[in-house]
Amino acid sequence: MTAVRRLPSQLLSLFLILFLSPVSTSLKDDEALFGFKDSLRNTAAIDSSWIKGTSPCAAGKTWKGVVCHEETVQTIRLQGIGLSGDIDVEYLSKLENLRSLTLAYNNFSGPIPPFNKLGGLRALFIQGNQFSGSGTKWVILGVVVALLLMTIFFKAKQKEDHFDVLAKENIDDIVEVRVPSSNRRSTSSRRGNDSFHSRKSSHHGKSVGDLVVVNDAKGTFGLQDLMKAAAEVLGNGGLGSAYKALMGNGVSVVVKRMREMNKLSKDAFDSEIRRLGNLRHQNILPPLAYHYRKDEKLLVSEFIPKGSLLYLLHGDRGTSHAELNWPIRLKIIQGVAQGLGFLHSEFASYELPHGNLKSSNILLSSSYEPLLTDYAFFPLISNTQTAQSLFAYKSPEAILYQQLTPKSDVYCLGIIILEILTGKFPSQYLNNQKGGTDLVQWVNSAIAESREVELIDPEIANATGSLAEMEKLLHLGAACTESEPDKRIDLREALRRIEQIQV
């Protein structure tokens, strides 16, 4: 049986509509955007920057939520700004190079708009609204599956006709999962590493769509399981897009579609991801599986329900945030430090053992045990601009001298410490550093004036018996963020001092 007959008809038709539809008639981008805006209500958040008579892509002009590439609109990000109304997709369809649309967490309601008319769209984020009707599930799930299908079927066979690809491939090959019998390993990742190279070719098959399991702690699964899963979009970052999928066996996973991870050959990439999947530490979240294509990769990991430290500190105001008392925050800092120390031991030869340590890449278990994610990616990334989305590139040595060292990770750890203690969102996370708080400057100024206590988050400052310990951590955070790497504390000493902090 061919792949066409085995795929759910709803998903296949959506896939064909999304990715094979012709692009609509041309219209100036500014006119299309204003037509779209006129269909919305509660647009105060964008009124001041969307100015008639100006171009959204002109030099020196910034239209809120609009990102351009080569003087055309490529991305619209209007998340969580109270928009409502009836979305006029006809105007959006005139944006010929629109690839990503984010309208999440607004106040839209009613039937799902006909987003299938956006022929060039590659990412759609509409969660957190009140859309109704049976189409809702299929649009969210269909976009995820369409992206996966496009990766699996089309990029592998660009020289063949689209329908020929679907007709010639056997579905059993496409969804085959290959798990070497030796995949179950001891808890020592170093012992497991000895067998990587001897097995590195064992998983390669002729099939286009293999999902290679590198960690079977949550069982084995394949692309077919992901395509059948209830799914939702989680977000889009510098390295790619993320989706949550709830599979039939009850396991929830995160599927990350990674861009620009093309630096290594297939065998070398396999060895690196297997090495990550083999890691065992209470503060490290290893990948479960991957799918390899020349131009992009899919990485699958366990879904952690409580979410990220970034969300709990700055976005959530519910029970989980209220539970971020001093003992919990100290536990998180100590766990992050232990996880980072483990990575620096495992990847001691790497220029950046982690490379992307920030609060959005720290997930929290049900007991608030921190789990580090998106680590050790630097050797995999081929595009310099994409690599610069790694947070280590915000360290002073990277900004001033384009130099990176393992101490760049120490700088990132320092930002985490200061962020947790003060409860402030660091401006260092923002590309232009416009917004948030410059924690390094703020803390250094306060220390110079002996005002450390004023910096402590009021939500934990009531633990007056522990203020002295909090101040010690503030000073340590300042030492970790010293602008000159030679003067910056090394990780081993930072770990020692963090472990000495008491509740």
PDB file of N, CA and C in Angstrom, residues 21-54:
ATOM      1  N   SER A  21      -0.131  25.069  -2.627  1.00  0.00           N
ATOM      2  CA  SER A  21      -1.015  26.103  -3.149  1.00  0.00           C
ATOM      3  C   SER A  21      -0.209  27.183  -3.861  1.00  0.00           C
ATOM      4  N   PRO A  22      -0.740  27.738  -4.938  1.00  0.00           N
ATOM      5  CA  PRO A  22      -0.045  28.844  -5.603  1.00  0.00           C
ATOM      6  C   PRO A  22      -0.089  30.094  -4.744  1.00  0.00           C
ATOM      7  N   VAL A  23       0.896  30.939  -4.913  1.00  0.00           N
ATOM      8  CA  VAL A  23       0.949  32.196  -4.174  1.00  0.00           C
ATOM      9  C   VAL A  23      -0.027  33.180  -4.797  1.00  0.00           C
ATOM     10  N   SER A  24      -0.645  34.001  -3.959  1.00  0.00           N
ATOM     11  CA  SER A  24      -1.685  34.902  -4.426  1.00  0.00           C
ATOM     12  C   SER A  24      -1.103  36.089  -5.197  1.00  0.00           C
ATOM     13  N   THR A  25      -2.019  36.877  -5.765  1.00  0.00           N
ATOM     14  CA  THR A  25      -1.632  38.050  -6.529  1.00  0.00           C
ATOM     15  C   THR A  25      -0.857  39.032  -5.664  1.00  0.00           C
ATOM     16  N   SER A  26       0.130  39.687  -6.270  1.00  0.00           N
ATOM     17  CA  SER A  26       1.013  40.585  -5.535  1.00  0.00           C
ATOM     18  C   SER A  26       0.274  41.829  -5.061  1.00  0.00           C
ATOM     19  N   LEU A  27       0.662  42.324  -3.906  1.00  0.00           N
ATOM     20  CA  LEU A  27       0.160  43.567  -3.348  1.00  0.00           C
ATOM     21  C   LEU A  27       1.262  44.092  -2.458  1.00  0.00           C
ATOM     22  N   LYS A  28       1.444  45.398  -2.396  1.00  0.00           N
ATOM     23  CA  LYS A  28       2.488  45.943  -1.548  1.00  0.00           C
ATOM     24  C   LYS A  28       2.317  45.445  -0.118  1.00  0.00           C
ATOM     25  N   ASP A  29       3.449  45.135   0.526  1.00  0.00           N
ATOM     26  CA  ASP A  29       3.377  44.557   1.865  1.00  0.00           C
ATOM     27  C   ASP A  29       2.691  45.490   2.850  1.00  0.00           C
ATOM     28  N   ASP A  30       2.952  46.801   2.763  1.00  0.00           N
ATOM     29  CA  ASP A  30       2.330  47.713   3.719  1.00  0.00           C
ATOM     30  C   ASP A  30       0.821  47.755   3.530  1.00  0.00           C
ATOM     31  N   GLU A  31       0.358  47.713   2.277  1.00  0.00           N
ATOM     32  CA  GLU A  31      -1.080  47.711   2.019  1.00  0.00           C
ATOM     33  C   GLU A  31      -1.720  46.426   2.535  1.00  0.00           C
ATOM     34  N   ALA A  32      -1.034  45.313   2.332  1.00  0.00           N
ATOM     35  CA  ALA A  32      -1.564  44.038   2.820  1.00  0.00           C
ATOM     36  C   ALA A  32      -1.649  44.035   4.337  1.00  0.00           C
ATOM     37  N   LEU A  33      -0.626  44.566   5.003  1.00  0.00           N
ATOM     38  CA  LEU A  33      -0.627  44.599   6.467  1.00  0.00           C
ATOM     39  C   LEU A  33      -1.731  45.502   7.002  1.00  0.00           C
ATOM     40  N   PHE A  34      -1.956  46.648   6.363  1.00  0.00           N
ATOM     41  CA  PHE A  34      -3.024  47.530   6.835  1.00  0.00           C
ATOM     42  C   PHE A  34      -4.400  46.918   6.580  1.00  0.00           C
ATOM     43  N   GLY A  35      -4.554  46.209   5.467  1.00  0.00           N
ATOM     44  CA  GLY A  35      -5.811  45.503   5.247  1.00  0.00           C
ATOM     45  C   GLY A  35      -6.054  44.459   6.316  1.00  0.00           C
ATOM     46  N   PHE A  36      -5.002  43.738   6.674  1.00  0.00           N
ATOM     47  CA  PHE A  36      -5.091  42.754   7.762  1.00  0.00           C
ATOM     48  C   PHE A  36      -5.416  43.441   9.081  1.00  0.00           C
ATOM     49  N   LYS A  37      -4.733  44.539   9.380  1.00  0.00           N
ATOM     50  CA  LYS A  37      -4.950  45.263  10.642  1.00  0.00           C
ATOM     51  C   LYS A  37      -6.377  45.796  10.741  1.00  0.00           C
ATOM     52  N   ASP A  38      -6.919  46.252   9.616  1.00  0.00           N
ATOM     53  CA  ASP A  38      -8.277  46.799   9.635  1.00  0.00           C
ATOM     54  C   ASP A  38      -9.322  45.752   9.995  1.00  0.00           C
ATOM     55  N   SER A  39      -8.979  44.477   9.849  1.00  0.00           N
ATOM     56  CA  SER A  39      -9.922  43.414  10.203  1.00  0.00           C
ATOM     57  C   SER A  39      -9.879  43.079  11.694  1.00  0.00           C
ATOM     58  N   LEU A  40      -8.936  43.695  12.418  1.00  0.00           N
ATOM     59  CA  LEU A  40      -8.739  43.379  13.829  1.00  0.00           C
ATOM     60  C   LEU A  40      -9.343  44.448  14.726  1.00  0.00           C
ATOM     61  N   ARG A  41      -9.543  44.091  15.977  1.00  0.00           N
ATOM     62  CA  ARG A  41      -9.955  45.036  17.008  1.00  0.00           C
ATOM     63  C   ARG A  41      -8.912  45.033  18.128  1.00  0.00           C
ATOM     64  N   ASN A  42      -8.954  46.077  18.940  1.00  0.00           N
ATOM     65  CA  ASN A  42      -8.020  46.212  20.074  1.00  0.00           C
ATOM     66  C   ASN A  42      -6.569  46.203  19.590  1.00  0.00           C
ATOM     67  N   THR A  43      -6.280  47.073  18.637  1.00  0.00           N
ATOM     68  CA  THR A  43      -4.948  47.101  18.016  1.00  0.00           C
ATOM     69  C   THR A  43      -4.034  48.166  18.610  1.00  0.00           C
ATOM     70  N   ALA A  44      -4.345  48.660  19.802  1.00  0.00           N
ATOM     71  CA  ALA A  44      -3.563  49.762  20.382  1.00  0.00           C
ATOM     72  C   ALA A  44      -2.077  49.446  20.467  1.00  0.00           C
ATOM     73  N   ALA A  45      -1.745  48.179  20.682  1.00  0.00           N
ATOM     74  CA  ALA A  45      -0.340  47.801  20.864  1.00  0.00           C
ATOM     75  C   ALA A  45       0.495  48.011  19.606  1.00  0.00           C
ATOM     76  N   ILE A  46      -0.143  48.067  18.440  1.00  0.00           N
ATOM     77  CA  ILE A  46       0.619  48.236  17.199  1.00  0.00           C
ATOM     78  C   ILE A  46       0.313  49.543  16.484  1.00  0.00           C
ATOM     79  N   ASP A  47      -0.674  50.297  16.977  1.00  0.00           N
ATOM     80  CA  ASP A  47      -1.096  51.512  16.272  1.00  0.00           C
ATOM     81  C   ASP A  47       0.040  52.511  16.096  1.00  0.00           C
ATOM     82  N   SER A  48       0.879  52.663  17.114  1.00  0.00           N
ATOM     83  CA  SER A  48       1.899  53.712  17.071  1.00  0.00           C
ATOM     84  C   SER A  48       3.054  53.399  16.129  1.00  0.00           C
ATOM     85  N   SER A  49       3.254  52.127  15.808  1.00  0.00           N
ATOM     86  CA  SER A  49       4.391  51.778  14.942  1.00  0.00           C
ATOM     87  C   SER A  49       3.971  51.404  13.519  1.00  0.00           C
ATOM     88  N   TRP A  50       2.723  50.993  13.347  1.00  0.00           N
ATOM     89  CA  TRP A  50       2.231  50.695  11.995  1.00  0.00           C
ATOM     90  C   TRP A  50       1.692  52.013  11.415  1.00  0.00           C
ATOM     91  N   ILE A  51       2.524  52.737  10.726  1.00  0.00           N
ATOM     92  CA  ILE A  51       2.200  54.086  10.278  1.00  0.00           C
ATOM     93  C   ILE A  51       2.010  54.095   8.766  1.00  0.00           C
ATOM     94  N   LYS A  52       0.866  54.596   8.333  1.00  0.00           N
ATOM     95  CA  LYS A  52       0.605  54.678   6.898  1.00  0.00           C
ATOM     96  C   LYS A  52       1.581  55.645   6.241  1.00  0.00           C
ATOM     97  N   GLY A  53       1.986  55.279   5.041  1.00  0.00           N
ATOM     98  CA  GLY A  53       2.967  56.082   4.332  1.00  0.00           C
ATOM     99  C   GLY A  53       4.396  55.648   4.568  1.00  0.00           C
ATOM    100  N   THR A  54       4.582  54.674   5.476  1.00  0.00           N
ATOM    101  CA  THR A  54       5.919  54.125   5.712  1.00  0.00           C
ATOM    102  C   THR A  54       5.946  52.668   5.271  1.00  0.00           C
TER     103      THR A  54
END
